[in-house]
Coordinates of C-alpha atoms and ligand atoms in Angstrom, one line a residue:
X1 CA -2.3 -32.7 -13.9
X2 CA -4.5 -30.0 -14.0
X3 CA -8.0 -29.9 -11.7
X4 CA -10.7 -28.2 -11.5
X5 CA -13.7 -28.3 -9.0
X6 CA -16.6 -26.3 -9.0
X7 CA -18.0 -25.7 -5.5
X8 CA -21.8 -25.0 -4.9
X9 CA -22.9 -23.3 -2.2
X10 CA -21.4 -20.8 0.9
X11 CA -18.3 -22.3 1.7
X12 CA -17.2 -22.3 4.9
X13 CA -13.9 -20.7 5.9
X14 CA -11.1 -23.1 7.4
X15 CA -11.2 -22.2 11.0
X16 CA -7.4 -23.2 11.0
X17 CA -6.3 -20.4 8.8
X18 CA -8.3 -17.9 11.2
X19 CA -6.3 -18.8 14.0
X20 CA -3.0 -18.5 12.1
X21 CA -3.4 -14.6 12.3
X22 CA -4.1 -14.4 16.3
X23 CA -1.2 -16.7 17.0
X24 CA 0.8 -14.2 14.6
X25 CA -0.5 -11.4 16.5
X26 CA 0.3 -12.8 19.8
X27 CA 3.8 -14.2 18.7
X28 CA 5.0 -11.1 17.8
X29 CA 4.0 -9.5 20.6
X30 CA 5.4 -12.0 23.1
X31 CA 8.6 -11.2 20.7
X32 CA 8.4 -7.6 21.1
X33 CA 7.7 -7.8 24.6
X34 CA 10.7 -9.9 25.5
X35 CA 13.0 -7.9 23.6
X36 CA 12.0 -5.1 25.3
X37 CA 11.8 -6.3 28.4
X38 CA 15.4 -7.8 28.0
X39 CA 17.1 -4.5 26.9
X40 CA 15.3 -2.7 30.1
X41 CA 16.9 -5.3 32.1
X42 CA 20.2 -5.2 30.5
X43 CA 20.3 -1.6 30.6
X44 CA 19.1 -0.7 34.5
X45 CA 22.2 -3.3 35.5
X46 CA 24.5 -1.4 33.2
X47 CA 23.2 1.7 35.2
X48 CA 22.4 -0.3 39.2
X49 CA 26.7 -1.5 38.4
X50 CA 27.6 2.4 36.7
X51 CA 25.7 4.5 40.1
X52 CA 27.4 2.1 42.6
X53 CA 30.8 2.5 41.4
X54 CA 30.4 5.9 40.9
X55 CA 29.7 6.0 44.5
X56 CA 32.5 4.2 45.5
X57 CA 35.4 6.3 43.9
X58 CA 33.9 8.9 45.2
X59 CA 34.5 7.3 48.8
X60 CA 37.3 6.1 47.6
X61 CA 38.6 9.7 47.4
X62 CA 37.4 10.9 50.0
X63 CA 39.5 8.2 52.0
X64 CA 42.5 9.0 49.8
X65 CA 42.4 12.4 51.6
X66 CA 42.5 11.2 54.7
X67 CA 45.0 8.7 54.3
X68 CA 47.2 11.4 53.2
X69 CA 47.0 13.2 56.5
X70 CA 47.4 9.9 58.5
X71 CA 50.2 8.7 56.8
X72 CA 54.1 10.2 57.6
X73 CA 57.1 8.6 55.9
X74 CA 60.4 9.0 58.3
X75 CA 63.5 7.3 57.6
X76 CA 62.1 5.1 54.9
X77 CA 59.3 4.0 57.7
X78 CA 55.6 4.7 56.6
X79 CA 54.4 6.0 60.3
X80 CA 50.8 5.9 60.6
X81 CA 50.0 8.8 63.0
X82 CA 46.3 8.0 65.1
X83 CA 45.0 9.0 68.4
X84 CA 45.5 5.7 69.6
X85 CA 42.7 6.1 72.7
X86 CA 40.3 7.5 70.0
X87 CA 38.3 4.2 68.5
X88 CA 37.3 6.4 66.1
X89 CA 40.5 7.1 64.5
X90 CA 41.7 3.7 65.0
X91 CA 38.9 2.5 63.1
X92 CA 39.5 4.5 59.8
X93 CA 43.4 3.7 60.0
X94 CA 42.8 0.1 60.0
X95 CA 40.1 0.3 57.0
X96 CA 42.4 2.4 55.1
X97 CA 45.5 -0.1 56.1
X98 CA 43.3 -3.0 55.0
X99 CA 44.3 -2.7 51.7
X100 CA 47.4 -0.3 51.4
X101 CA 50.7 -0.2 49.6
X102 CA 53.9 2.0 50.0
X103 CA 56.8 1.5 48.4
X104 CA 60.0 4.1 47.5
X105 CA 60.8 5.6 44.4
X106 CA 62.4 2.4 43.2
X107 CA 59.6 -0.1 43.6
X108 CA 60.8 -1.3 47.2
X109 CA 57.8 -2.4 48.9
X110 CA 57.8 -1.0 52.7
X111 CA 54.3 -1.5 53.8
X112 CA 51.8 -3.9 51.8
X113 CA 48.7 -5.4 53.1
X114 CA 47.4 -8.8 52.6
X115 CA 44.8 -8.1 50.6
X116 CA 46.7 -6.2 48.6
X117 CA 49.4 -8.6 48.0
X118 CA 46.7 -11.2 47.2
X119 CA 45.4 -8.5 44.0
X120 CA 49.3 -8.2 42.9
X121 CA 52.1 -5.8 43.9
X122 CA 52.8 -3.4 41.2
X123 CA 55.7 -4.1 39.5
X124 CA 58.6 -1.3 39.8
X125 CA 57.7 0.0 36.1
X126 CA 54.5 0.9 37.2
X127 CA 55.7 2.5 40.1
X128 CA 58.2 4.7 38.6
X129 CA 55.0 5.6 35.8
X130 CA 52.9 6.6 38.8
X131 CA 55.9 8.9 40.1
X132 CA 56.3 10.7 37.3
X133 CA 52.9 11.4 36.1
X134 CA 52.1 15.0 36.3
X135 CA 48.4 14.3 38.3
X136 CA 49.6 13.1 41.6
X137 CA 47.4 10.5 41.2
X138 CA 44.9 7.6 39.5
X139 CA 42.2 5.5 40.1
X140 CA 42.3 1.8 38.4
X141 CA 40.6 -1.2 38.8
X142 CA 41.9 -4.7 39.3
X143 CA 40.8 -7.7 40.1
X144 CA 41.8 -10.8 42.8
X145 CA 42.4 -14.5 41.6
X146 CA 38.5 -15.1 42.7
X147 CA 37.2 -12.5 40.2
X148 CA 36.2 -10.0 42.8
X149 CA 37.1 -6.4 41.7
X150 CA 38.3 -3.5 43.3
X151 CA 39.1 -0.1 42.9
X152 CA 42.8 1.0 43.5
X153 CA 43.8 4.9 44.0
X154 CA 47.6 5.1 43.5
X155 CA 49.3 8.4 43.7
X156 CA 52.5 10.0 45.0
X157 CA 53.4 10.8 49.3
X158 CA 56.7 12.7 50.3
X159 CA 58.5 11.5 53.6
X160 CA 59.9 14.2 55.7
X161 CA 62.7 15.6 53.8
X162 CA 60.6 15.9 50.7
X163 CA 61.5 12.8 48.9
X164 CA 58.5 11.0 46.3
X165 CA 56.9 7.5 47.5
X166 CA 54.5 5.2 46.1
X167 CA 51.3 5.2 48.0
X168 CA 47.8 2.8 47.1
X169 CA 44.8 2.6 48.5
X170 CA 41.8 0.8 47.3
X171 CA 38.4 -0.8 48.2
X172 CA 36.9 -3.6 47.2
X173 CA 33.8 -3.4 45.0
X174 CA 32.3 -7.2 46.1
X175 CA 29.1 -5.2 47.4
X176 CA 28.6 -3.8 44.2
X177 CA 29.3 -7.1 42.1
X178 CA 26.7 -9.2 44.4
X179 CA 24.0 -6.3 44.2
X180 CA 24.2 -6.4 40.5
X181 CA 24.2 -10.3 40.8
X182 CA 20.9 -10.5 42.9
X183 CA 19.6 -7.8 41.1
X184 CA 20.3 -10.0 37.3
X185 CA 19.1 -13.2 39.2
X186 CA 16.0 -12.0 40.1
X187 CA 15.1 -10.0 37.1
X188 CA 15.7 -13.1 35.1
X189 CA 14.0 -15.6 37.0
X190 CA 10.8 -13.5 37.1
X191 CA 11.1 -12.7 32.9
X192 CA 9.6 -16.0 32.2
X193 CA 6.9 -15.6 33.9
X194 CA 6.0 -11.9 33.1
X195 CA 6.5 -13.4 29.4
X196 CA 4.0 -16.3 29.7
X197 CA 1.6 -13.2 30.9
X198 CA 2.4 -11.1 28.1
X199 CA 1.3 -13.9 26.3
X200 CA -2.0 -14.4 27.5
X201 CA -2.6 -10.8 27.1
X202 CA -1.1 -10.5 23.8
X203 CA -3.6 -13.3 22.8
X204 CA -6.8 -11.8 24.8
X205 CA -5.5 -8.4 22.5
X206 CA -5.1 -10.2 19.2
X207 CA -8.5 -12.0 20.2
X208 CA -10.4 -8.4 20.3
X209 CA -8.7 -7.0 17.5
X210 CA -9.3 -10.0 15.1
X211 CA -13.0 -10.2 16.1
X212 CA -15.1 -7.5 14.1
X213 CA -12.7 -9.3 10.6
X214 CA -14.0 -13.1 11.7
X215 CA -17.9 -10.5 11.8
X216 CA -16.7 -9.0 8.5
X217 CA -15.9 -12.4 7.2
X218 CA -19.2 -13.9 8.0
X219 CA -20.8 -11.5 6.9
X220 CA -19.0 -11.4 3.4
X221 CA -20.1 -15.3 3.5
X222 CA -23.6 -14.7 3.3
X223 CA -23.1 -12.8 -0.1
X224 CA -23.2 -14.8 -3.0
X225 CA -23.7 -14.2 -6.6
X226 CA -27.8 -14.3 -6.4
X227 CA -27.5 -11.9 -3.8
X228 CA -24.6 -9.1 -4.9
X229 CA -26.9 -6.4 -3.7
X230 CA -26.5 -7.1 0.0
X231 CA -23.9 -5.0 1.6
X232 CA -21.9 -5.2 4.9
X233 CA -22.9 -2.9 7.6
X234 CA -20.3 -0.6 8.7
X235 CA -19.3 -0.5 11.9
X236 CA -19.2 3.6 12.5
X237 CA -15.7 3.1 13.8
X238 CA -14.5 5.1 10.8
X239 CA -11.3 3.4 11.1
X240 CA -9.2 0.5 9.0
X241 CA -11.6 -1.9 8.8
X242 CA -14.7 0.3 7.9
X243 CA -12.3 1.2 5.0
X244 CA -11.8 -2.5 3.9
X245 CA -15.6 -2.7 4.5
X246 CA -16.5 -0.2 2.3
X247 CA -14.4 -0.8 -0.5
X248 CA -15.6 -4.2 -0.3
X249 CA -19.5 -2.7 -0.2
X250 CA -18.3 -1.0 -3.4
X251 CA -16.5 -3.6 -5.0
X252 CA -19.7 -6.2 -4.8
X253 CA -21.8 -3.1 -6.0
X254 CA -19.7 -2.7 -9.0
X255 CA -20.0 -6.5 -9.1
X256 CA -24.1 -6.5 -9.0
X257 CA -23.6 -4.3 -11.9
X258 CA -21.8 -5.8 -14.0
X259 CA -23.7 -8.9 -13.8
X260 CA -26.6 -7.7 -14.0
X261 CA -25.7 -5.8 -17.2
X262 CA -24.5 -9.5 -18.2
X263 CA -27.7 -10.7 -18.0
X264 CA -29.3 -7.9 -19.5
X265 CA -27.2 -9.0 -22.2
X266 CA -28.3 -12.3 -22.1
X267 CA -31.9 -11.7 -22.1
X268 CA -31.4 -8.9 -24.7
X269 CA -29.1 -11.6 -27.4
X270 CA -31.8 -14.2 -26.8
X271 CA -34.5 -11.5 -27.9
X272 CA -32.8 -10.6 -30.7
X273 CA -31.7 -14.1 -31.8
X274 CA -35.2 -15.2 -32.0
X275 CA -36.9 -12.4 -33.4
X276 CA -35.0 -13.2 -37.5
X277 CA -35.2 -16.5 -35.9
X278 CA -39.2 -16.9 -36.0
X279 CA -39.1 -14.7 -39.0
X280 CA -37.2 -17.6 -41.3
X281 CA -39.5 -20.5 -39.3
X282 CA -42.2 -18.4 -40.8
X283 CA -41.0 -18.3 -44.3
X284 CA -39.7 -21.8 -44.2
X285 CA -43.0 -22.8 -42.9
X286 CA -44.7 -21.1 -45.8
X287 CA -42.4 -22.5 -48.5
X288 CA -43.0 -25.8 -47.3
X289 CA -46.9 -25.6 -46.7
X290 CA -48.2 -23.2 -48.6
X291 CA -46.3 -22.2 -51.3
X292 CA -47.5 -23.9 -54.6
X293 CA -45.8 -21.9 -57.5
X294 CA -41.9 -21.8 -58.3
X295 CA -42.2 -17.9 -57.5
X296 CA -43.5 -18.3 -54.4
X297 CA -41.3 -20.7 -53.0
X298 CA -38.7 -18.5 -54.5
X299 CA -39.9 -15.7 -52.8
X300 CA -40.5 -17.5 -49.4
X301 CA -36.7 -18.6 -49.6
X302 CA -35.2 -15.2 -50.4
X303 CA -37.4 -14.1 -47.3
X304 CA -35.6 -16.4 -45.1
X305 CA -32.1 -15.5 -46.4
X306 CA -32.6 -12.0 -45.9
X307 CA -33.6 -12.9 -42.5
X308 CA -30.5 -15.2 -42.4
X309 CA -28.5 -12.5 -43.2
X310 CA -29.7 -10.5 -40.4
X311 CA -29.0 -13.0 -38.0
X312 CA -25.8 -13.8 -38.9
X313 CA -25.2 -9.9 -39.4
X314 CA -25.8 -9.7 -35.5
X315 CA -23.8 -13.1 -34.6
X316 CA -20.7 -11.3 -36.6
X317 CA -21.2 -8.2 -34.7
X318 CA -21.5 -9.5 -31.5
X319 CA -18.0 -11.9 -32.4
X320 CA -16.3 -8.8 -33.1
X321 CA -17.8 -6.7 -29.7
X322 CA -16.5 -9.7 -27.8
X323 CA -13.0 -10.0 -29.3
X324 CA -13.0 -6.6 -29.0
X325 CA -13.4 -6.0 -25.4
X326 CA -11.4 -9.1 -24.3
X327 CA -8.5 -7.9 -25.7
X328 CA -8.2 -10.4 -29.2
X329 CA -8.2 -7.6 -31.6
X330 CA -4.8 -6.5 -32.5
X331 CA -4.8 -2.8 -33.3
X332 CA -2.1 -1.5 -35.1
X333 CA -2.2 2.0 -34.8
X334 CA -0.4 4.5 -37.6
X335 CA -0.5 8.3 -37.6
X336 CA -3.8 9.4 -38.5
X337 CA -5.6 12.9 -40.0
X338 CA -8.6 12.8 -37.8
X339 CA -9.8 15.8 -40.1
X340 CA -9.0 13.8 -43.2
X341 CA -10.6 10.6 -42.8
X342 CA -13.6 13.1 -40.9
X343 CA -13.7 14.4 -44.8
X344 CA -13.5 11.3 -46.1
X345 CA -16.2 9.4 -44.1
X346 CA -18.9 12.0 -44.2
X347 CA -18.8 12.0 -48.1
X348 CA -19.7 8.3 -47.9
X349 CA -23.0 9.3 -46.3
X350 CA -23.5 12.0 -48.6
X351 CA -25.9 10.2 -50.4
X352 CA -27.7 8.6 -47.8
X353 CA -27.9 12.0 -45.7
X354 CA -29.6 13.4 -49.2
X355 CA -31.8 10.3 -49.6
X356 CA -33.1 11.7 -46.4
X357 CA -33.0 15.0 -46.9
X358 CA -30.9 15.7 -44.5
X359 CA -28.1 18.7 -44.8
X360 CA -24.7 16.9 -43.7
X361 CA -21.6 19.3 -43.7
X362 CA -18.1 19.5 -42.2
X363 CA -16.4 22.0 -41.0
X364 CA -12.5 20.4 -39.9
X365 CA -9.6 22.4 -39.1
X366 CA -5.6 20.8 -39.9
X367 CA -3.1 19.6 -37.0
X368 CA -5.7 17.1 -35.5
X369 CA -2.4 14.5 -36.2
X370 CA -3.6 11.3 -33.9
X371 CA -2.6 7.8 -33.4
X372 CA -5.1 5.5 -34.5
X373 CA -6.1 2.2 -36.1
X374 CA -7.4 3.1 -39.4
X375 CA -10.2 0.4 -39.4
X376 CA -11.4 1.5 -36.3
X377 CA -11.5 5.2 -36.0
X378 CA -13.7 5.0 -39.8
X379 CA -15.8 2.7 -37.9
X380 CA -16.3 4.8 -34.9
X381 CA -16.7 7.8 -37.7
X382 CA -19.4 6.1 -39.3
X383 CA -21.1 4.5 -35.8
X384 CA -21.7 8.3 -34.7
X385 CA -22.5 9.5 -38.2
X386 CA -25.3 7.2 -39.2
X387 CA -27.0 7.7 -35.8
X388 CA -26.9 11.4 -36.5
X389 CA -28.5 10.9 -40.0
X390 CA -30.4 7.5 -39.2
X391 CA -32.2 10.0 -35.9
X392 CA -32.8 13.2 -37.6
X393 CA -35.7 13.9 -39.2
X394 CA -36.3 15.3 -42.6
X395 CA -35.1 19.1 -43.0
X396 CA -32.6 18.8 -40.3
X397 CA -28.7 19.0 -40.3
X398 CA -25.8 17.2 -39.4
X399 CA -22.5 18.8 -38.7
X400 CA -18.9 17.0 -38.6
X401 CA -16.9 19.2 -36.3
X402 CA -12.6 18.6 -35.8
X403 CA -9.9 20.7 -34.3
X404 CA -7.8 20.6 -31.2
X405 CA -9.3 21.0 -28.1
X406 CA -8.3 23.9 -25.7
X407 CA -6.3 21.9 -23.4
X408 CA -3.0 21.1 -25.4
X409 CA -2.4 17.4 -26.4
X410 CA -5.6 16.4 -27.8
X411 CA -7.7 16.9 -30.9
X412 CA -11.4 17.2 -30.5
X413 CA -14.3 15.4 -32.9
X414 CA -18.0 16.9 -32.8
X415 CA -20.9 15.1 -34.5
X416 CA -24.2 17.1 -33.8
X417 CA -27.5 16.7 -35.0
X418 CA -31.3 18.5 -35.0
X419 CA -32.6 15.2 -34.4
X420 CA -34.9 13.5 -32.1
X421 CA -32.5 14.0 -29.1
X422 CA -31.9 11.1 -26.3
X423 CA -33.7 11.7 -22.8
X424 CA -31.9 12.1 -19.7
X425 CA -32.8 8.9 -17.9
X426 CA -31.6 6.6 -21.0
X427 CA -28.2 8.7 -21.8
X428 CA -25.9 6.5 -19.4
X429 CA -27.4 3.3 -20.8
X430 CA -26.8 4.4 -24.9
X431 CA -23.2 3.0 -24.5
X432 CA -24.2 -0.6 -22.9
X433 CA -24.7 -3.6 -26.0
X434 CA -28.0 -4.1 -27.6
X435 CA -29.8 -1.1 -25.7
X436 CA -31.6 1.3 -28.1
X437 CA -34.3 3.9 -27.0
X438 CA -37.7 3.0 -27.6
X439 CA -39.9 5.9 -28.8
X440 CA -42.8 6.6 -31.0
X441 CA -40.3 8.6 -33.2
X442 CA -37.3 5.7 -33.2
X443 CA -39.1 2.2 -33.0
X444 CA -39.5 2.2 -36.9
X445 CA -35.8 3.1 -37.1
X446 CA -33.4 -0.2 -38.1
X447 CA -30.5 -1.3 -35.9
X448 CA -29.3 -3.3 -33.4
X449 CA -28.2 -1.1 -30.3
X450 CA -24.9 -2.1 -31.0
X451 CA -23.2 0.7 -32.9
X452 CA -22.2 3.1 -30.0
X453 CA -20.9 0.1 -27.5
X454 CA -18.5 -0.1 -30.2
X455 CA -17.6 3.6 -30.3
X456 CA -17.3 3.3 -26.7
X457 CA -14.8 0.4 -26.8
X458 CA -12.6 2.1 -29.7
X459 CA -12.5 5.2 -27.8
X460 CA -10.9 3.8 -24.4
X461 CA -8.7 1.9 -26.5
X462 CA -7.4 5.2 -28.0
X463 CA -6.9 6.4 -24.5
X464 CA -9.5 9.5 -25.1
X465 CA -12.9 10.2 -23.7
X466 CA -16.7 10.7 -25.1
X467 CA -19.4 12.4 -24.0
X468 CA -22.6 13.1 -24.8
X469 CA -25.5 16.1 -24.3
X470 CA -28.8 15.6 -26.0
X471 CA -32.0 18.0 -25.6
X472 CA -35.2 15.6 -26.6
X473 CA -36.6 17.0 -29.9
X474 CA -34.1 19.2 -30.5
X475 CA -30.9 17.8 -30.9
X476 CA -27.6 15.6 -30.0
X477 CA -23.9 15.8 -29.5
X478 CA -21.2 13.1 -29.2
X479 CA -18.0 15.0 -28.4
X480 CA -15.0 12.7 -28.7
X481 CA -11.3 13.8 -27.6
X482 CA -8.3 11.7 -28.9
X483 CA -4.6 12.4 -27.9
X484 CA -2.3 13.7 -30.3
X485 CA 0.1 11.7 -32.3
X486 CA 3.1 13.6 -31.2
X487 CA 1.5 13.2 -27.3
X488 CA 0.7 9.6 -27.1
X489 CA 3.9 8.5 -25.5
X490 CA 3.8 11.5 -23.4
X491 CA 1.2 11.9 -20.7
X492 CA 2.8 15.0 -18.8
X493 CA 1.6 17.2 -22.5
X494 CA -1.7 16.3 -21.5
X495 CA -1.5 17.3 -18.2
X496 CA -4.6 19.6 -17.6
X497 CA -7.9 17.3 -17.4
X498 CA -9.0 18.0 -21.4
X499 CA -12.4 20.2 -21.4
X500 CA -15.0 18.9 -23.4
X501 CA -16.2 21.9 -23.9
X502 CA -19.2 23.1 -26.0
X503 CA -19.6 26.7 -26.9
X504 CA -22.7 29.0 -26.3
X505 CA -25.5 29.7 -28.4
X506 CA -25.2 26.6 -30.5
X507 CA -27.6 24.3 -29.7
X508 CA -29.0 24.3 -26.8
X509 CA -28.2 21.4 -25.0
X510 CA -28.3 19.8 -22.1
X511 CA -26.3 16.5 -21.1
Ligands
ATP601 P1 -26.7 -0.1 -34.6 O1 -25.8 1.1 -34.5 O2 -26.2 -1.3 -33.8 O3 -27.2 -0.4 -35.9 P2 -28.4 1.6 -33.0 O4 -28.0 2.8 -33.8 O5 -29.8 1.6 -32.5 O6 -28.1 0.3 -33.8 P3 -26.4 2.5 -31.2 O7 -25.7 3.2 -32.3 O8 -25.7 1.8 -30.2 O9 -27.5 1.5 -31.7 O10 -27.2 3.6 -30.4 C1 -28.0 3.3 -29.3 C2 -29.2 4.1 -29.1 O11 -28.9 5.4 -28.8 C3 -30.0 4.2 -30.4 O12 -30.9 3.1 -30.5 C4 -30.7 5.5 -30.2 O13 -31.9 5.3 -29.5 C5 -29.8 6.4 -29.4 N1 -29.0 7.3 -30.2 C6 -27.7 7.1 -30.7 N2 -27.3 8.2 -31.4 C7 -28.4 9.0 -31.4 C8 -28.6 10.3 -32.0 N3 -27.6 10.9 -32.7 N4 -29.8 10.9 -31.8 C9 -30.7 10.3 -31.1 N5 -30.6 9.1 -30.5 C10 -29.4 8.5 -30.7
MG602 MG1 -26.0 3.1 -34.4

């Protein structure tokens, strides 16, 4: 079921839908935050685990070397040679026995250490592999039944007559592991916290950044249709929002305008409704009171259909003007010869131009090709053509101008007159409905204001421009461009902005 409710008044904005962007805000950057804060922590263990390893097998090396030199193998006996009153040496033997392997060239085992045994005893495949590999030796990693690692060295030894044993070393990398544990604990235990901060400030952030809209919005509250003309101050921050500000200040400008040219309108149909309107109360009234003949009631009747006819000559008008501009009248446009129908149109007002005594010639050139609704393009024709003979005086001249203009893609119509001209303050309002210029010289002149808004209206739908430069008492000139027929689908022929250009030492004009 379809509603509709019509709400008087400012209305408030719901305070719920206001919050809905700083929780947003805030969500996000809690989000953004965590992730971030996660791959930091993710990647410094990577790196804490990568450093101390590295460390390691450098030790690890280091002890590999030494080994070497403590370590003799004599009649199938590993030997390990020390200085057994220096504590020193002892020392390093016994860390280097502590996890130790040595085994011949077929995979018999002839010195292991428990902790070695408890990572595994390589198998005699893996033996014979280590033998014949070209380096004397690798490093490997391996792991116990508990899950603690440890780094193995495995290389090659020769006993005393030259002959290849197995030899390991290795040390275990539980430091490292437990490091990198604490270091994960901690970092992960402290995340929530740092998260529920990030929060707080996130929202204290969104808070500020959200504050001057909520001003903006209150601010755009306050305006309502009685008051269009009130604008929002800008801030000076010349940023985003002063943007949205003033585009807003513009749009509710544009807004003011148009309504106010909407009442305009109003005021101006009401004025001209009731001006026929008293006129036939007038003859009605004297029909009806003092009329006493059959002529004169006659007369007072055709009075008041005359006047009829005006009215309703100005409802029909202003029916069409409306269809018009919302979109109702179907055009059907056709390939048209601007100079033809130019021709065509300015022979109809031959005789009214000579009633007048007004000179009215043409002077058209072929190729001005343009698509075009018939209908309308004769009634824009004959819009500009009885201004320019309805506001010329006596002994003046009227000249119907076509050709294509300079810039390629468009053909160009002139209508000029010696007439009474149009000042500069009322040219931008000649186009708007109803609006006609009162003078001395035009106030006796018939019409409706009406003629040029239609002009106007058939001009944009044509996709061409107008324009207009009068000189007061010495003459006017409506300069209308149209695309070409062959053009109309294509916008790139028309590329250059189209000059509407008026040559020197014609009339001298200003706009
Ligand atoms: P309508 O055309 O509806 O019968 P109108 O001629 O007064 O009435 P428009 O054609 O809309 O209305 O013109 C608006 C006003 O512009 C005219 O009243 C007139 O003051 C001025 N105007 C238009 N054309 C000329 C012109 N060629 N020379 C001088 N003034 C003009
Ligand atoms: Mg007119």
């Amino acid at each position: 079921m379809a509603r509709f409710t019509r709400v008087f008044g400012v209305r408030k904005l719901p305070v719920q839908k206001m919050r809905g962007l700083r929780v947003r805000l805030t969500l996000s950057f809690v989000l953004f935050f965590s992730i971030l804060m996660v791959a930091i922590g993710l990647f410094y263990r990577k790196t804490l685990e990568y450093d101390m390893e590295a460390d390691m097998r450098a030790a690890l090396e280091e002890e590999w070397g030494a080994a070497k030199g403590y370590l003799r193998i004599e009649n199938q006996q590993p030997i390990w040679v020390a200085d057994r009153t220096d504590p020193e040496e002892n020392f390093i033997v016994a860390r280097l026995r502590h996890i130790d392997l040595v085994a011949d060239a077929n995979g018999e085992v002839l010195e292991v250490s428990d902790t070695y045994r408890s990572i595994g005893i390589d198998s005699r495949d893996e033996i014979r592999r280590i033998l014949s590999l070209s380096e004397p030796s690798e490093i490997h990693k391996r792991w116990d039944s508990e899950g603690v690692a440890y780094l193995i060295k495995a290389g090659r030894t020769l006993d005393d007559k030259g002959r290849p044993y197995f030899f390991a070393i290795g040390r275990s990398l539980e430091s490292v592991q437990s490091t990198v544990h604490d270091f994960t604990r901690l970092y992960f235990a402290v995340l929530p916290g740092l998260i529920i901060l990030s929060g707080g400030l996130g929202w204290l952030l969104a808070g500020r950044a959200i504050r001057p809209v909520n001003d903006v919005a209150q601010a755009a509250q306050a305006i309502t249709g009685s008051n269009l003309s009130l604008q929002i101050p800008l801030r000076g921050a010349g940023d985003e929002l002063d943007h949205l500000i003033d585009s807003f200040n513009r749009m509710t400008a544009r807004l003011d305008e148009s309504f106010e040219q909407t009442r305009r309108f109003s005021t101006d149909v009401s004025h001209e409704l009731r001006t026929p309107l008293t006129a036939i109360r007038g003859q009605l009234e004297v029909g009806l009171l003092t009329a006493q003949t059959p002529e004169q009631y006659r007369e007072a009747m055709l009075n008041a259909l005359e006047d009829v006819e005006k009215l309703s000559s100005i409802v029909r008008a202003l029916l069409l003007l409306s269809q018009a501009e919302s979109g109702q009248l179907v055009l059907q446009k056709t390939p048209l010869d601007l100079a033809a129908m130019a021709e065509d149109v300015a022979d109809q007002f031959q005789i009214p131009a000579e009633e007048k005594h007004v000179a009215l010639s043409t002077e058209v050139r072929s190729g001005a090709l343009i698509s075009g609704d018939h209908t309308q393009i004769e009634r824009l024709l004959s819009n500009l053509l009885s201004n320019a003979i309805k506001y010329t005086p006596a002994g003046g001249t009227v000249r119907v101008r076509v050709d294509l203009a300079d810039s390629s893609g468009w053909a160009r119509l002139a209508v000029e007159d010696t007439g009474v001209g149009i000042p500069a303050e009322n040219l931008p309002r000649i186009f708007d409905r109803f609006y006609r210029v009162r003078s001395a010289d035009t106030s006796v002149v018939p019409g409706l204001g009406l003629g040029l808004s239609f002009v106007a209206w058939i001009v944009q739908v044509h996709g061409g421009r107008i324009e207009v430069a009068s000189t007061p008492g010495e003459g006017t000139r409506f300069t209308v461009l149209l695309p070409l027929a062959e053009s109309a689908g294509d916008p790139a022929a028309r590329e250059r902005e189209p000059a509407l250009h008026l040559e020197d030492g014609e009339l001298p004009l200003s706009t």
